[in-house]
mmCIF file of C-alpha atoms in Angstrom:
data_model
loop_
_atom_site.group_PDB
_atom_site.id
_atom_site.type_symbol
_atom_site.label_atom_id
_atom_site.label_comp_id
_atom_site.label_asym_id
_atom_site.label_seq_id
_atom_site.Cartn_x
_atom_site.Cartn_y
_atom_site.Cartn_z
ATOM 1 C CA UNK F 1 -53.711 -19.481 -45.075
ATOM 2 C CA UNK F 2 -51.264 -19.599 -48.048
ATOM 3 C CA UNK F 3 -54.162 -17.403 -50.713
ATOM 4 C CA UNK F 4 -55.307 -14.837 -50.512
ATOM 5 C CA UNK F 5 -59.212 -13.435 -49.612
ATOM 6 C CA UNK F 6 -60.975 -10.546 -50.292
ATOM 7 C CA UNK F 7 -60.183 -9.601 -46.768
ATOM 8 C CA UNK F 8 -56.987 -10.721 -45.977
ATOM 9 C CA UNK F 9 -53.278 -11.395 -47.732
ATOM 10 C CA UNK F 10 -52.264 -15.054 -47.918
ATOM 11 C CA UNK F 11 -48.505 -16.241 -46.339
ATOM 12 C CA UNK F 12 -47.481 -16.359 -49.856
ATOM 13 C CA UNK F 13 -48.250 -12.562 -50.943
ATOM 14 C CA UNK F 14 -47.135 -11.274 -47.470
ATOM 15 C CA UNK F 15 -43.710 -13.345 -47.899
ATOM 16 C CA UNK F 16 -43.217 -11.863 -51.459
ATOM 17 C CA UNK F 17 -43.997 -8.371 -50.079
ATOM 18 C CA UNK F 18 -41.577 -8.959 -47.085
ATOM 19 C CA UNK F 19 -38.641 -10.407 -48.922
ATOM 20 C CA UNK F 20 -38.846 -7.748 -52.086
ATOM 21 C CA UNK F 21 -39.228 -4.676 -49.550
ATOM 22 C CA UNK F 22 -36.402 -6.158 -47.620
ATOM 23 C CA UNK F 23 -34.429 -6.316 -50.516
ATOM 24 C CA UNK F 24 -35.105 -3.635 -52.145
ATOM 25 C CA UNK F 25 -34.166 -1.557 -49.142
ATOM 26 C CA UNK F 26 -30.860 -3.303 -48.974
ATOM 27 C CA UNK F 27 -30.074 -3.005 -52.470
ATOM 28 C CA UNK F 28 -30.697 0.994 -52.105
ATOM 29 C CA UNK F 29 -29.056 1.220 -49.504
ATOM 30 C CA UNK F 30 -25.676 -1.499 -51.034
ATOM 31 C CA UNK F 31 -26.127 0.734 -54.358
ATOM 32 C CA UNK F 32 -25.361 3.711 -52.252
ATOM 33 C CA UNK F 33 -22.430 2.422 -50.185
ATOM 34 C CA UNK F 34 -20.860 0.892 -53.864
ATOM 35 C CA UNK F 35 -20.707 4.467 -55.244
ATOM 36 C CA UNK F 36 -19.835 6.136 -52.718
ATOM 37 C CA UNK F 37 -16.680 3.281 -51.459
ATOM 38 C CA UNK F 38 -13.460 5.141 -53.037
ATOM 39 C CA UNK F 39 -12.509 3.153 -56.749
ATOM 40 C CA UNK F 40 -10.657 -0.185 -55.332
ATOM 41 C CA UNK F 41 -9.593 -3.379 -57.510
ATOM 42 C CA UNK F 42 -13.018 -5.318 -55.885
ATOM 43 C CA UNK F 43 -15.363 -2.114 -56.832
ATOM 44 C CA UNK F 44 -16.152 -5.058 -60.168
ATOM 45 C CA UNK F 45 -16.949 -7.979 -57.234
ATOM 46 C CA UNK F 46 -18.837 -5.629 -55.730
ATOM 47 C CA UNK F 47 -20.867 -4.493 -58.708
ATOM 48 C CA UNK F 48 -21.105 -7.863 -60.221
ATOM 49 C CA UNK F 49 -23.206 -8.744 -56.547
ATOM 50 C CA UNK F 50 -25.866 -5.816 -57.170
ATOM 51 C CA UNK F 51 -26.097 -6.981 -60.706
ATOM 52 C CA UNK F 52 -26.748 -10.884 -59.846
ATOM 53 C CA UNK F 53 -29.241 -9.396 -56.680
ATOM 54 C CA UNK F 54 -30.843 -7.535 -59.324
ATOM 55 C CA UNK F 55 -31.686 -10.345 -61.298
ATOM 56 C CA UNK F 56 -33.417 -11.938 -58.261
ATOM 57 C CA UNK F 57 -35.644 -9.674 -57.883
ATOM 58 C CA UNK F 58 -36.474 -9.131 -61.096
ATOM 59 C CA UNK F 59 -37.317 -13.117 -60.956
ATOM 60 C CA UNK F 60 -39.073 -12.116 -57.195
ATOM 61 C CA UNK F 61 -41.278 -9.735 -58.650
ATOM 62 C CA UNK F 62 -42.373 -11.384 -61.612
ATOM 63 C CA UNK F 63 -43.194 -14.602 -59.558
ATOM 64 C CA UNK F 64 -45.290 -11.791 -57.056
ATOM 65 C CA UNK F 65 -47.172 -10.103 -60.018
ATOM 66 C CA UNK F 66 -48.640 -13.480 -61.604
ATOM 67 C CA UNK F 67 -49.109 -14.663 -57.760
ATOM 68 C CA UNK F 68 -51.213 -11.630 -57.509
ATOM 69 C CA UNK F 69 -53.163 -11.424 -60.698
ATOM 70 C CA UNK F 70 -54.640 -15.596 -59.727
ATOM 71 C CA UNK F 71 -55.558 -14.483 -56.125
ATOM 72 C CA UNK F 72 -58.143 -12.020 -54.558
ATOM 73 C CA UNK F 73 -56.976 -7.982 -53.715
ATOM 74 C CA UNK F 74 -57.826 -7.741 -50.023
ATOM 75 C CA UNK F 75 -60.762 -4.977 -50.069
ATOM 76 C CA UNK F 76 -60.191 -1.818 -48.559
ATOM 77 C CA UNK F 77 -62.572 -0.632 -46.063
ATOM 78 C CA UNK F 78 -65.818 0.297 -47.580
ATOM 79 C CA UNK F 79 -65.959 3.798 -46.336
ATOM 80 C CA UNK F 80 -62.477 4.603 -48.083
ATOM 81 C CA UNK F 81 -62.855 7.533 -49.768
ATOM 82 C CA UNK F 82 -62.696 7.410 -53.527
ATOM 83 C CA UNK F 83 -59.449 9.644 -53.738
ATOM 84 C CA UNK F 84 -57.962 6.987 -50.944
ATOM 85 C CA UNK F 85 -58.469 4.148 -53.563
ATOM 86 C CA UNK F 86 -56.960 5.851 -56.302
ATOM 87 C CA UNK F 87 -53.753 7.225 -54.397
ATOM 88 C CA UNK F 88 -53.067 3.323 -53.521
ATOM 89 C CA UNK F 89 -53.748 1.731 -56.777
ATOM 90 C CA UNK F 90 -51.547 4.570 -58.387
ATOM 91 C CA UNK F 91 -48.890 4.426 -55.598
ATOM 92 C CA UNK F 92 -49.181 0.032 -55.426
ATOM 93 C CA UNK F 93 -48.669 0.804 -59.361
ATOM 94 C CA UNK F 94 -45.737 3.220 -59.407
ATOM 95 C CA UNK F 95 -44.007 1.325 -56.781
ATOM 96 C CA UNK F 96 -44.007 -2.005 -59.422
ATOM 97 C CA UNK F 97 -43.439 0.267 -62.254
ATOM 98 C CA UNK F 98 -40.415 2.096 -60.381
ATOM 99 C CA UNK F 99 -38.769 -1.405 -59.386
ATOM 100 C CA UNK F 100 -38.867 -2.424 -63.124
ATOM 101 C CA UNK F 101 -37.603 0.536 -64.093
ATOM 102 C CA UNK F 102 -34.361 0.836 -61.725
ATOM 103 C CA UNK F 103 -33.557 -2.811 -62.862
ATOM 104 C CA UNK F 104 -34.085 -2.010 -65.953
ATOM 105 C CA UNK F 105 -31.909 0.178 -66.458
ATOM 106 C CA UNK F 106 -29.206 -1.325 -63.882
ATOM 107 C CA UNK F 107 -29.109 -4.497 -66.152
ATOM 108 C CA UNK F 108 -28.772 -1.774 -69.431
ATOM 109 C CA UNK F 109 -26.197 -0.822 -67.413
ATOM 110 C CA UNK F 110 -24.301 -3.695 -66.837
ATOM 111 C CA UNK F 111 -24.587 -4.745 -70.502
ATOM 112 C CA UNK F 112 -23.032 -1.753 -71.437
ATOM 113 C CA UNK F 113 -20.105 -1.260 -69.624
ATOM 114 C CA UNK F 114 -16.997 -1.414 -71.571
ATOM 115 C CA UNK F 115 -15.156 -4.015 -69.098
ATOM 116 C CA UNK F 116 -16.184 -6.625 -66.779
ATOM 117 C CA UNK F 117 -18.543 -9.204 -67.834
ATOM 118 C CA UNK F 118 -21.751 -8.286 -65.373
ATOM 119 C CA UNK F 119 -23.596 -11.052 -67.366
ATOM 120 C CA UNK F 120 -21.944 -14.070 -65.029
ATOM 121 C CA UNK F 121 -24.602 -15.193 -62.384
ATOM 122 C CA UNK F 122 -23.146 -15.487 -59.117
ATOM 123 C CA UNK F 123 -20.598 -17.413 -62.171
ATOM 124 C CA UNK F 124 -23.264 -20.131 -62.278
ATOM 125 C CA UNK F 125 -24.102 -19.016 -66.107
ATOM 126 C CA UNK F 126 -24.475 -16.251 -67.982
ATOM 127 C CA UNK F 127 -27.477 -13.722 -68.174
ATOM 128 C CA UNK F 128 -27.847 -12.397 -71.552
ATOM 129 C CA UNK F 129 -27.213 -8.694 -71.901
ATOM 130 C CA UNK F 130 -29.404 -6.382 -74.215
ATOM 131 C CA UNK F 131 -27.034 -3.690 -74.924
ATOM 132 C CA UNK F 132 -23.565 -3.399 -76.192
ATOM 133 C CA UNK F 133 -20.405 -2.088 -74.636
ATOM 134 C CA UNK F 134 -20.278 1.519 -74.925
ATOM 135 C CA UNK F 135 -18.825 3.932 -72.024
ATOM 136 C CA UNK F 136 -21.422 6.769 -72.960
ATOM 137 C CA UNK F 137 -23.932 4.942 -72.808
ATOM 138 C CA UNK F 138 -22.739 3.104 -69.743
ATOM 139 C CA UNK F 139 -22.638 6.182 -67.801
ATOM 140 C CA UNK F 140 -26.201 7.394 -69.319
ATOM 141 C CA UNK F 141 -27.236 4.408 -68.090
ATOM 142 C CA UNK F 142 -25.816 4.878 -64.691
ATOM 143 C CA UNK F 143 -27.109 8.119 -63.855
ATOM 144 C CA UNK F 144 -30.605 6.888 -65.385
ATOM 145 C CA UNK F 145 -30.445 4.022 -62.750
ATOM 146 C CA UNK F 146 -29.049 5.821 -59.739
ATOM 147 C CA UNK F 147 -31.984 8.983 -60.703
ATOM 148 C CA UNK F 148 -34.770 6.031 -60.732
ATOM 149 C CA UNK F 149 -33.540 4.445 -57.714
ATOM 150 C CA UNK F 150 -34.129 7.837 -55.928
ATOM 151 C CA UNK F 151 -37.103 7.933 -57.379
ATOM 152 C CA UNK F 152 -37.846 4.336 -55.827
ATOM 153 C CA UNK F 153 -37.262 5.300 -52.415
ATOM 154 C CA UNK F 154 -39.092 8.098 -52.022
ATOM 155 C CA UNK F 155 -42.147 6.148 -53.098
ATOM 156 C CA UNK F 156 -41.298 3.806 -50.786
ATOM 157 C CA UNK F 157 -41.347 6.719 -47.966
ATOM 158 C CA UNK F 158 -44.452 7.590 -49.253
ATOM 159 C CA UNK F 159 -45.653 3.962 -49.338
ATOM 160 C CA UNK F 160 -44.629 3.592 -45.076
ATOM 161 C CA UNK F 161 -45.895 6.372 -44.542
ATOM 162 C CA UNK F 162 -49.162 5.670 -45.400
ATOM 163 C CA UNK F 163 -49.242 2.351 -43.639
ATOM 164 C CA UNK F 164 -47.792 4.047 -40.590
ATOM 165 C CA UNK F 165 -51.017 6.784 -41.070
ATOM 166 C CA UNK F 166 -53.388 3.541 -41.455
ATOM 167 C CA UNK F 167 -51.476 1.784 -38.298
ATOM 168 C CA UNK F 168 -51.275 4.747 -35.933
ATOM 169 C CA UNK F 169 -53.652 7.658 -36.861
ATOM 170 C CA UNK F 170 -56.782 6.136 -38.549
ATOM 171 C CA UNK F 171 -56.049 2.571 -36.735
ATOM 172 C CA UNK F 172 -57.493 0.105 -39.065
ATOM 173 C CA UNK F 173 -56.269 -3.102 -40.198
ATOM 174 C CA UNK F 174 -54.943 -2.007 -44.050
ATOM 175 C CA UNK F 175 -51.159 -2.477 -42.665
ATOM 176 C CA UNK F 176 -51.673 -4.900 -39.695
ATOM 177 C CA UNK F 177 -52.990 -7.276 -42.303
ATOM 178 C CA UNK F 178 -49.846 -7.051 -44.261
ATOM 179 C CA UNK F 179 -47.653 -8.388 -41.272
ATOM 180 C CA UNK F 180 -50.175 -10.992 -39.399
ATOM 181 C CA UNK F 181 -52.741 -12.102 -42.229
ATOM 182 C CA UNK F 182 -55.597 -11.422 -40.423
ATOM 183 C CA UNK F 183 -58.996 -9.926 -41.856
ATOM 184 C CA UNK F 184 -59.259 -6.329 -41.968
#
């Protein structure tokens, strides 16, 4: 089943969510090992590669929010508490918000930085940029995107850890349906 129903995610919404956790997780992680490599003449390569990922998934996610406002939210159980619903539309919602945010401010970032042109797609063509050199604000920037991306993962954390309750202490389908498609 490619749609969604009110009981079940489609292929299409369970690849998106897949393939952006995925990456997300390996940009974090790639992010992590960049700044932490010691300065090297192919730190810019390296940089320019997070940058053109970014862009992806900025593409990724957009394509997954207009995929999921045309199709059906799979239900949660009808005995979910109240405070249940509201901790996962807030969490679904601060997880999306987050994501924007980190790339946000990664392609502020890159738009800023005095040298290196961060704008050159995999050097297919260039992505416009929507701020201007300037090392201060570069490095605001920076520490703006490396704080948010902290921020990121530990809603992620908080995001597997509530599938892994669902999964293994309460045992219903709200994360099994998320990796076989099945009714929950």
């Amino acid at each position: 089943m490619i749609r969604n129903t009110t009981s079940s995610w489609g292929s299409v919404a369970r690849a998106f969510h897949w393939i952006i956790g995925l990456t997300i997780l390996g940009m974090l992680a790639y992010g992590w090992w960049m700044n932490h490599i010691p300065a090297r003449p192919d730190r810019f390569f390296y940089r320019s590669i997070h940058a053109d990922v970014g862009y992806i998934l900025l593409v990724l996610i957009a394509l997954r929010l207009i995929w999921r406002a045309i199709n059906p939210t799979p239900a949660l159980p009808k005995d979910t508490p109240p405070w249940q619903r509201a901790a996962a539309a807030i969490s679904h919602g601060a997880l999306y918000l987050a994501t924007f945010v980190v790339i946000g401010l990664g392609w502020a970032h890159s738009g800023a930085r005095p040298q290196g042109d961060y704008g050159s797609f995999f050097g297919l063509f260039h992505v416009p940029q929507f701020t201007s050199p300037d090392k201060a604000t570069a490095d605001a920037f920076e520490d703006r995107h490396i704080f948010a991306a902290y921020v990121l993962l530990a809603l992620i954390v908080l995001h597997t850890a509530a599938a892994a309750w669902h999964h293994f202490i309460k045992r219903d389908r709200i994360a099994a349906r998320m990796v076989d498609g099945q009714p929950g």
